[in-house]
């Protein structure tokens, strides 16, 4: 939430009885970036996730009901499909023009300059249509992926009738898209359905203050 970098896992006091896993931004000590987000103990992250996930479990029936009402609308790709059909039709028309031009040139010698000009025009038009097709196909795929993420998320929620009593790696992987560390003591859980849930987190690690360079005096 500060520099836009990614958190990495580190180990403190490796091999000793004080061994602890922590996470901090990989840019935390990088010159000119020096991310100010806190170092978080892994257990604190797990604890915050369990609390946040359980708060969603408490509201899962309401969440499921709301998605049943709007899922078809927010993942509707019918306009894009119609647009794609029109682009496919235009592509076929351009292909026919190119084939006719080549055939005409084979039967009757056409001025080379005129032939190249028309041919290049058709090719450019076809390339532009293909680019538009790729953009529309990408939008259709995003609608399908969004539906898959939401239905998968809802299916995962239905597995739990009771709150989690401890952290579960599989639940994390199935429900969390990513987590953003906003500031000291706050994180934002972004779930796979797009839900954003701000949550407080225990910052047991003392924040690191940037050292000031001593001023030179004569």
mmCIF file of C-alpha atoms in Angstrom:
data_model
loop_
_atom_site.group_PDB
_atom_site.id
_atom_site.type_symbol
_atom_site.label_atom_id
_atom_site.label_comp_id
_atom_site.label_asym_id
_atom_site.label_seq_id
_atom_site.Cartn_x
_atom_site.Cartn_y
_atom_site.Cartn_z
ATOM 1 C CA UNK A 1 0.000 0.000 0.000
ATOM 2 C CA UNK A 2 3.020 2.305 0.033
ATOM 3 C CA UNK A 3 5.483 1.586 -2.795
ATOM 4 C CA UNK A 4 3.386 -0.960 -4.710
ATOM 5 C CA UNK A 5 5.958 -3.717 -4.159
ATOM 6 C CA UNK A 6 5.444 -7.257 -2.915
ATOM 7 C CA UNK A 7 5.913 -8.729 0.531
ATOM 8 C CA UNK A 8 8.446 -11.525 0.977
ATOM 9 C CA UNK A 9 8.783 -14.175 3.660
ATOM 10 C CA UNK A 10 11.828 -13.979 5.963
ATOM 11 C CA UNK A 11 13.030 -16.045 8.902
ATOM 12 C CA UNK A 12 14.430 -14.559 12.083
ATOM 13 C CA UNK A 13 16.675 -16.494 14.514
ATOM 14 C CA UNK A 14 16.765 -19.513 12.189
ATOM 15 C CA UNK A 15 17.483 -22.806 13.929
ATOM 16 C CA UNK A 16 16.981 -21.445 17.428
ATOM 17 C CA UNK A 17 14.053 -21.692 19.804
ATOM 18 C CA UNK A 18 13.239 -18.097 18.878
ATOM 19 C CA UNK A 19 12.822 -18.892 15.164
ATOM 20 C CA UNK A 20 10.062 -16.706 13.737
ATOM 21 C CA UNK A 21 8.677 -16.210 10.250
ATOM 22 C CA UNK A 22 7.898 -12.635 9.272
ATOM 23 C CA UNK A 23 6.835 -10.804 6.127
ATOM 24 C CA UNK A 24 7.944 -7.397 4.955
ATOM 25 C CA UNK A 25 8.056 -5.477 1.681
ATOM 26 C CA UNK A 26 10.954 -6.457 -0.545
ATOM 27 C CA UNK A 27 11.587 -2.745 -1.086
ATOM 28 C CA UNK A 28 11.703 -1.977 2.627
ATOM 29 C CA UNK A 29 15.411 -1.276 2.688
ATOM 30 C CA UNK A 30 15.924 -0.378 -0.963
ATOM 31 C CA UNK A 31 17.529 2.982 -1.559
ATOM 32 C CA UNK A 32 15.245 5.697 -2.976
ATOM 33 C CA UNK A 33 12.155 3.540 -2.350
ATOM 34 C CA UNK A 34 12.370 2.618 1.323
ATOM 35 C CA UNK A 35 8.844 1.297 1.867
ATOM 36 C CA UNK A 36 7.289 2.382 5.166
ATOM 37 C CA UNK A 37 4.818 -0.490 5.548
ATOM 38 C CA UNK A 38 5.389 -2.607 8.668
ATOM 39 C CA UNK A 39 7.046 -5.972 9.106
ATOM 40 C CA UNK A 40 4.347 -8.490 10.068
ATOM 41 C CA UNK A 41 4.715 -11.747 11.931
ATOM 42 C CA UNK A 42 3.259 -14.665 10.000
ATOM 43 C CA UNK A 43 1.080 -15.697 12.932
ATOM 44 C CA UNK A 44 -0.451 -12.215 13.006
ATOM 45 C CA UNK A 45 -1.356 -12.481 9.316
ATOM 46 C CA UNK A 46 -2.936 -15.896 9.869
ATOM 47 C CA UNK A 47 -4.884 -14.627 12.894
ATOM 48 C CA UNK A 48 -6.223 -11.628 10.954
ATOM 49 C CA UNK A 49 -7.256 -13.863 8.041
ATOM 50 C CA UNK A 50 -9.164 -16.261 10.297
ATOM 51 C CA UNK A 51 -11.033 -13.324 11.852
ATOM 52 C CA UNK A 52 -11.804 -11.747 8.484
ATOM 53 C CA UNK A 53 -12.907 -15.032 6.902
ATOM 54 C CA UNK A 54 -15.136 -15.840 9.860
ATOM 55 C CA UNK A 55 -16.842 -12.467 9.495
ATOM 56 C CA UNK A 56 -17.725 -13.455 5.920
ATOM 57 C CA UNK A 57 -18.917 -16.898 7.033
ATOM 58 C CA UNK A 58 -21.373 -15.153 9.352
ATOM 59 C CA UNK A 59 -22.839 -13.341 6.326
ATOM 60 C CA UNK A 60 -22.493 -16.109 3.727
ATOM 61 C CA UNK A 61 -26.259 -16.636 3.264
ATOM 62 C CA UNK A 62 -26.772 -12.941 2.566
ATOM 63 C CA UNK A 63 -23.732 -12.863 0.246
ATOM 64 C CA UNK A 64 -24.983 -15.908 -1.681
ATOM 65 C CA UNK A 65 -28.494 -14.467 -1.956
ATOM 66 C CA UNK A 66 -27.200 -11.145 -3.299
ATOM 67 C CA UNK A 67 -24.989 -12.848 -5.879
ATOM 68 C CA UNK A 68 -27.884 -15.027 -7.028
ATOM 69 C CA UNK A 69 -29.726 -11.803 -7.847
ATOM 70 C CA UNK A 70 -26.938 -10.054 -9.739
ATOM 71 C CA UNK A 71 -24.513 -12.732 -10.979
ATOM 72 C CA UNK A 72 -26.054 -13.045 -14.447
ATOM 73 C CA UNK A 73 -26.037 -9.264 -14.838
ATOM 74 C CA UNK A 74 -22.463 -8.562 -13.750
ATOM 75 C CA UNK A 75 -21.060 -11.415 -15.875
ATOM 76 C CA UNK A 76 -23.288 -10.875 -18.923
ATOM 77 C CA UNK A 77 -21.218 -11.129 -22.127
ATOM 78 C CA UNK A 78 -24.084 -11.093 -24.655
ATOM 79 C CA UNK A 79 -23.207 -7.608 -25.957
ATOM 80 C CA UNK A 80 -19.599 -8.675 -26.501
ATOM 81 C CA UNK A 81 -20.669 -11.895 -28.231
ATOM 82 C CA UNK A 82 -22.875 -9.902 -30.599
ATOM 83 C CA UNK A 83 -20.010 -7.494 -31.248
ATOM 84 C CA UNK A 84 -17.692 -10.412 -31.989
ATOM 85 C CA UNK A 85 -20.148 -11.874 -34.494
ATOM 86 C CA UNK A 86 -20.253 -8.548 -36.328
ATOM 87 C CA UNK A 87 -16.463 -8.322 -36.401
ATOM 88 C CA UNK A 88 -16.225 -11.876 -37.730
ATOM 89 C CA UNK A 89 -18.650 -10.919 -40.504
ATOM 90 C CA UNK A 90 -16.552 -7.867 -41.404
ATOM 91 C CA UNK A 91 -13.374 -9.961 -41.410
ATOM 92 C CA UNK A 92 -14.955 -12.424 -43.826
ATOM 93 C CA UNK A 93 -16.011 -9.561 -46.108
ATOM 94 C CA UNK A 94 -12.464 -8.227 -46.217
ATOM 95 C CA UNK A 95 -11.131 -11.728 -46.928
ATOM 96 C CA UNK A 96 -13.496 -11.943 -49.910
ATOM 97 C CA UNK A 97 -12.236 -8.581 -51.199
ATOM 98 C CA UNK A 98 -8.614 -9.744 -50.927
ATOM 99 C CA UNK A 99 -9.381 -13.019 -52.744
ATOM 100 C CA UNK A 100 -11.207 -11.158 -55.532
ATOM 101 C CA UNK A 101 -8.338 -8.729 -55.921
ATOM 102 C CA UNK A 102 -5.793 -11.540 -56.180
ATOM 103 C CA UNK A 103 -8.000 -13.430 -58.645
ATOM 104 C CA UNK A 104 -8.540 -10.341 -60.790
ATOM 105 C CA UNK A 105 -4.820 -9.670 -60.873
ATOM 106 C CA UNK A 106 -4.180 -13.260 -61.983
ATOM 107 C CA UNK A 107 -6.640 -12.994 -64.870
ATOM 108 C CA UNK A 108 -5.946 -9.442 -65.946
ATOM 109 C CA UNK A 109 -2.772 -7.537 -65.274
ATOM 110 C CA UNK A 110 -3.627 -4.697 -62.902
ATOM 111 C CA UNK A 111 -1.445 -1.654 -62.487
ATOM 112 C CA UNK A 112 1.074 -2.679 -59.829
ATOM 113 C CA UNK A 113 0.736 0.571 -57.925
ATOM 114 C CA UNK A 114 -3.064 0.331 -57.800
ATOM 115 C CA UNK A 115 -2.879 -3.352 -56.858
ATOM 116 C CA UNK A 116 -0.459 -2.750 -53.981
ATOM 117 C CA UNK A 117 -2.462 0.202 -52.719
ATOM 118 C CA UNK A 118 -5.726 -1.785 -52.611
ATOM 119 C CA UNK A 119 -4.045 -4.871 -51.202
ATOM 120 C CA UNK A 120 -2.352 -2.923 -48.397
ATOM 121 C CA UNK A 121 -5.609 -1.138 -47.633
ATOM 122 C CA UNK A 122 -7.473 -4.435 -47.244
ATOM 123 C CA UNK A 123 -4.684 -5.933 -45.134
ATOM 124 C CA UNK A 124 -4.625 -2.927 -42.789
ATOM 125 C CA UNK A 125 -8.398 -3.080 -42.459
ATOM 126 C CA UNK A 126 -8.202 -6.787 -41.668
ATOM 127 C CA UNK A 127 -5.435 -6.244 -39.072
ATOM 128 C CA UNK A 128 -7.475 -3.530 -37.378
ATOM 129 C CA UNK A 129 -10.500 -5.838 -37.238
ATOM 130 C CA UNK A 130 -8.347 -8.609 -35.752
ATOM 131 C CA UNK A 131 -7.110 -6.257 -33.027
ATOM 132 C CA UNK A 132 -10.708 -5.339 -32.220
ATOM 133 C CA UNK A 133 -11.614 -9.031 -32.130
ATOM 134 C CA UNK A 134 -8.822 -9.749 -29.650
ATOM 135 C CA UNK A 135 -10.053 -6.945 -27.383
ATOM 136 C CA UNK A 136 -13.629 -8.220 -27.470
ATOM 137 C CA UNK A 137 -12.537 -11.827 -26.893
ATOM 138 C CA UNK A 138 -10.526 -10.620 -23.890
ATOM 139 C CA UNK A 139 -13.670 -8.996 -22.469
ATOM 140 C CA UNK A 140 -15.652 -12.199 -22.997
ATOM 141 C CA UNK A 141 -12.933 -14.201 -21.251
ATOM 142 C CA UNK A 142 -12.921 -11.748 -18.341
ATOM 143 C CA UNK A 143 -16.671 -12.195 -17.907
ATOM 144 C CA UNK A 144 -16.233 -15.979 -17.869
ATOM 145 C CA UNK A 145 -13.306 -15.752 -15.431
ATOM 146 C CA UNK A 146 -15.267 -13.423 -13.148
ATOM 147 C CA UNK A 147 -18.202 -15.821 -13.076
ATOM 148 C CA UNK A 148 -15.880 -18.739 -12.371
ATOM 149 C CA UNK A 149 -14.160 -16.872 -9.528
ATOM 150 C CA UNK A 150 -17.439 -15.826 -7.918
ATOM 151 C CA UNK A 151 -19.115 -19.236 -8.178
ATOM 152 C CA UNK A 152 -15.937 -20.912 -6.900
ATOM 153 C CA UNK A 153 -15.805 -18.496 -3.981
ATOM 154 C CA UNK A 154 -19.467 -19.108 -3.097
ATOM 155 C CA UNK A 155 -18.959 -22.869 -3.358
ATOM 156 C CA UNK A 156 -16.035 -22.610 -0.958
ATOM 157 C CA UNK A 157 -18.106 -20.592 1.530
ATOM 158 C CA UNK A 158 -20.843 -23.234 1.554
ATOM 159 C CA UNK A 159 -18.345 -25.814 2.839
ATOM 160 C CA UNK A 160 -18.154 -24.087 6.217
ATOM 161 C CA UNK A 161 -21.090 -24.208 8.562
ATOM 162 C CA UNK A 162 -18.987 -23.067 11.502
ATOM 163 C CA UNK A 163 -16.222 -20.478 11.869
ATOM 164 C CA UNK A 164 -12.608 -21.533 11.430
ATOM 165 C CA UNK A 165 -10.854 -22.255 14.682
ATOM 166 C CA UNK A 166 -7.382 -22.061 13.134
ATOM 167 C CA UNK A 167 -5.591 -20.981 9.964
ATOM 168 C CA UNK A 168 -6.002 -23.263 6.950
ATOM 169 C CA UNK A 169 -3.683 -22.968 3.913
ATOM 170 C CA UNK A 170 -6.268 -24.462 1.560
ATOM 171 C CA UNK A 171 -8.949 -21.972 2.604
ATOM 172 C CA UNK A 172 -6.511 -19.098 2.077
ATOM 173 C CA UNK A 173 -5.611 -20.295 -1.420
ATOM 174 C CA UNK A 174 -9.235 -20.904 -2.372
ATOM 175 C CA UNK A 175 -10.648 -17.580 -1.155
ATOM 176 C CA UNK A 176 -7.918 -14.916 -1.169
ATOM 177 C CA UNK A 177 -6.791 -13.065 -4.290
ATOM 178 C CA UNK A 178 -4.220 -10.916 -2.496
ATOM 179 C CA UNK A 179 -3.720 -8.840 0.640
ATOM 180 C CA UNK A 180 -2.636 -5.214 0.659
ATOM 181 C CA UNK A 181 -0.862 -3.764 3.690
ATOM 182 C CA UNK A 182 -2.315 -0.276 3.997
ATOM 183 C CA UNK A 183 -0.531 1.181 6.992
ATOM 184 C CA UNK A 184 0.583 0.425 10.530
ATOM 185 C CA UNK A 185 -1.997 -1.952 11.932
ATOM 186 C CA UNK A 186 -4.257 -2.203 8.859
ATOM 187 C CA UNK A 187 -4.536 -4.604 5.910
ATOM 188 C CA UNK A 188 -7.026 -5.014 3.089
ATOM 189 C CA UNK A 189 -8.130 -8.561 2.230
ATOM 190 C CA UNK A 190 -9.175 -8.850 -1.431
ATOM 191 C CA UNK A 191 -11.178 -12.050 -1.876
ATOM 192 C CA UNK A 192 -11.521 -13.939 -5.140
ATOM 193 C CA UNK A 193 -15.023 -12.622 -5.771
ATOM 194 C CA UNK A 194 -13.710 -9.047 -5.603
ATOM 195 C CA UNK A 195 -14.864 -8.337 -2.053
ATOM 196 C CA UNK A 196 -12.507 -5.935 -0.267
ATOM 197 C CA UNK A 197 -12.453 -6.243 3.508
ATOM 198 C CA UNK A 198 -10.310 -3.876 5.632
ATOM 199 C CA UNK A 199 -9.014 -5.419 8.846
ATOM 200 C CA UNK A 200 -6.848 -4.510 11.801
ATOM 201 C CA UNK A 201 -3.722 -6.583 12.335
ATOM 202 C CA UNK A 202 -1.375 -6.911 15.287
ATOM 203 C CA UNK A 203 1.971 -5.256 14.553
ATOM 204 C CA UNK A 204 4.210 -6.854 17.143
ATOM 205 C CA UNK A 205 7.379 -5.918 15.267
ATOM 206 C CA UNK A 206 8.846 -2.552 16.112
ATOM 207 C CA UNK A 207 8.768 -0.241 13.113
ATOM 208 C CA UNK A 208 12.096 0.626 11.554
ATOM 209 C CA UNK A 209 12.886 4.299 11.347
ATOM 210 C CA UNK A 210 15.035 5.490 8.481
ATOM 211 C CA UNK A 211 18.404 6.657 9.680
ATOM 212 C CA UNK A 212 19.218 10.256 9.067
ATOM 213 C CA UNK A 213 22.527 11.078 7.485
ATOM 214 C CA UNK A 214 24.674 13.114 9.869
ATOM 215 C CA UNK A 215 25.223 16.648 8.718
ATOM 216 C CA UNK A 216 28.770 17.648 7.885
ATOM 217 C CA UNK A 217 30.073 20.569 9.915
ATOM 218 C CA UNK A 218 33.341 22.318 9.883
#
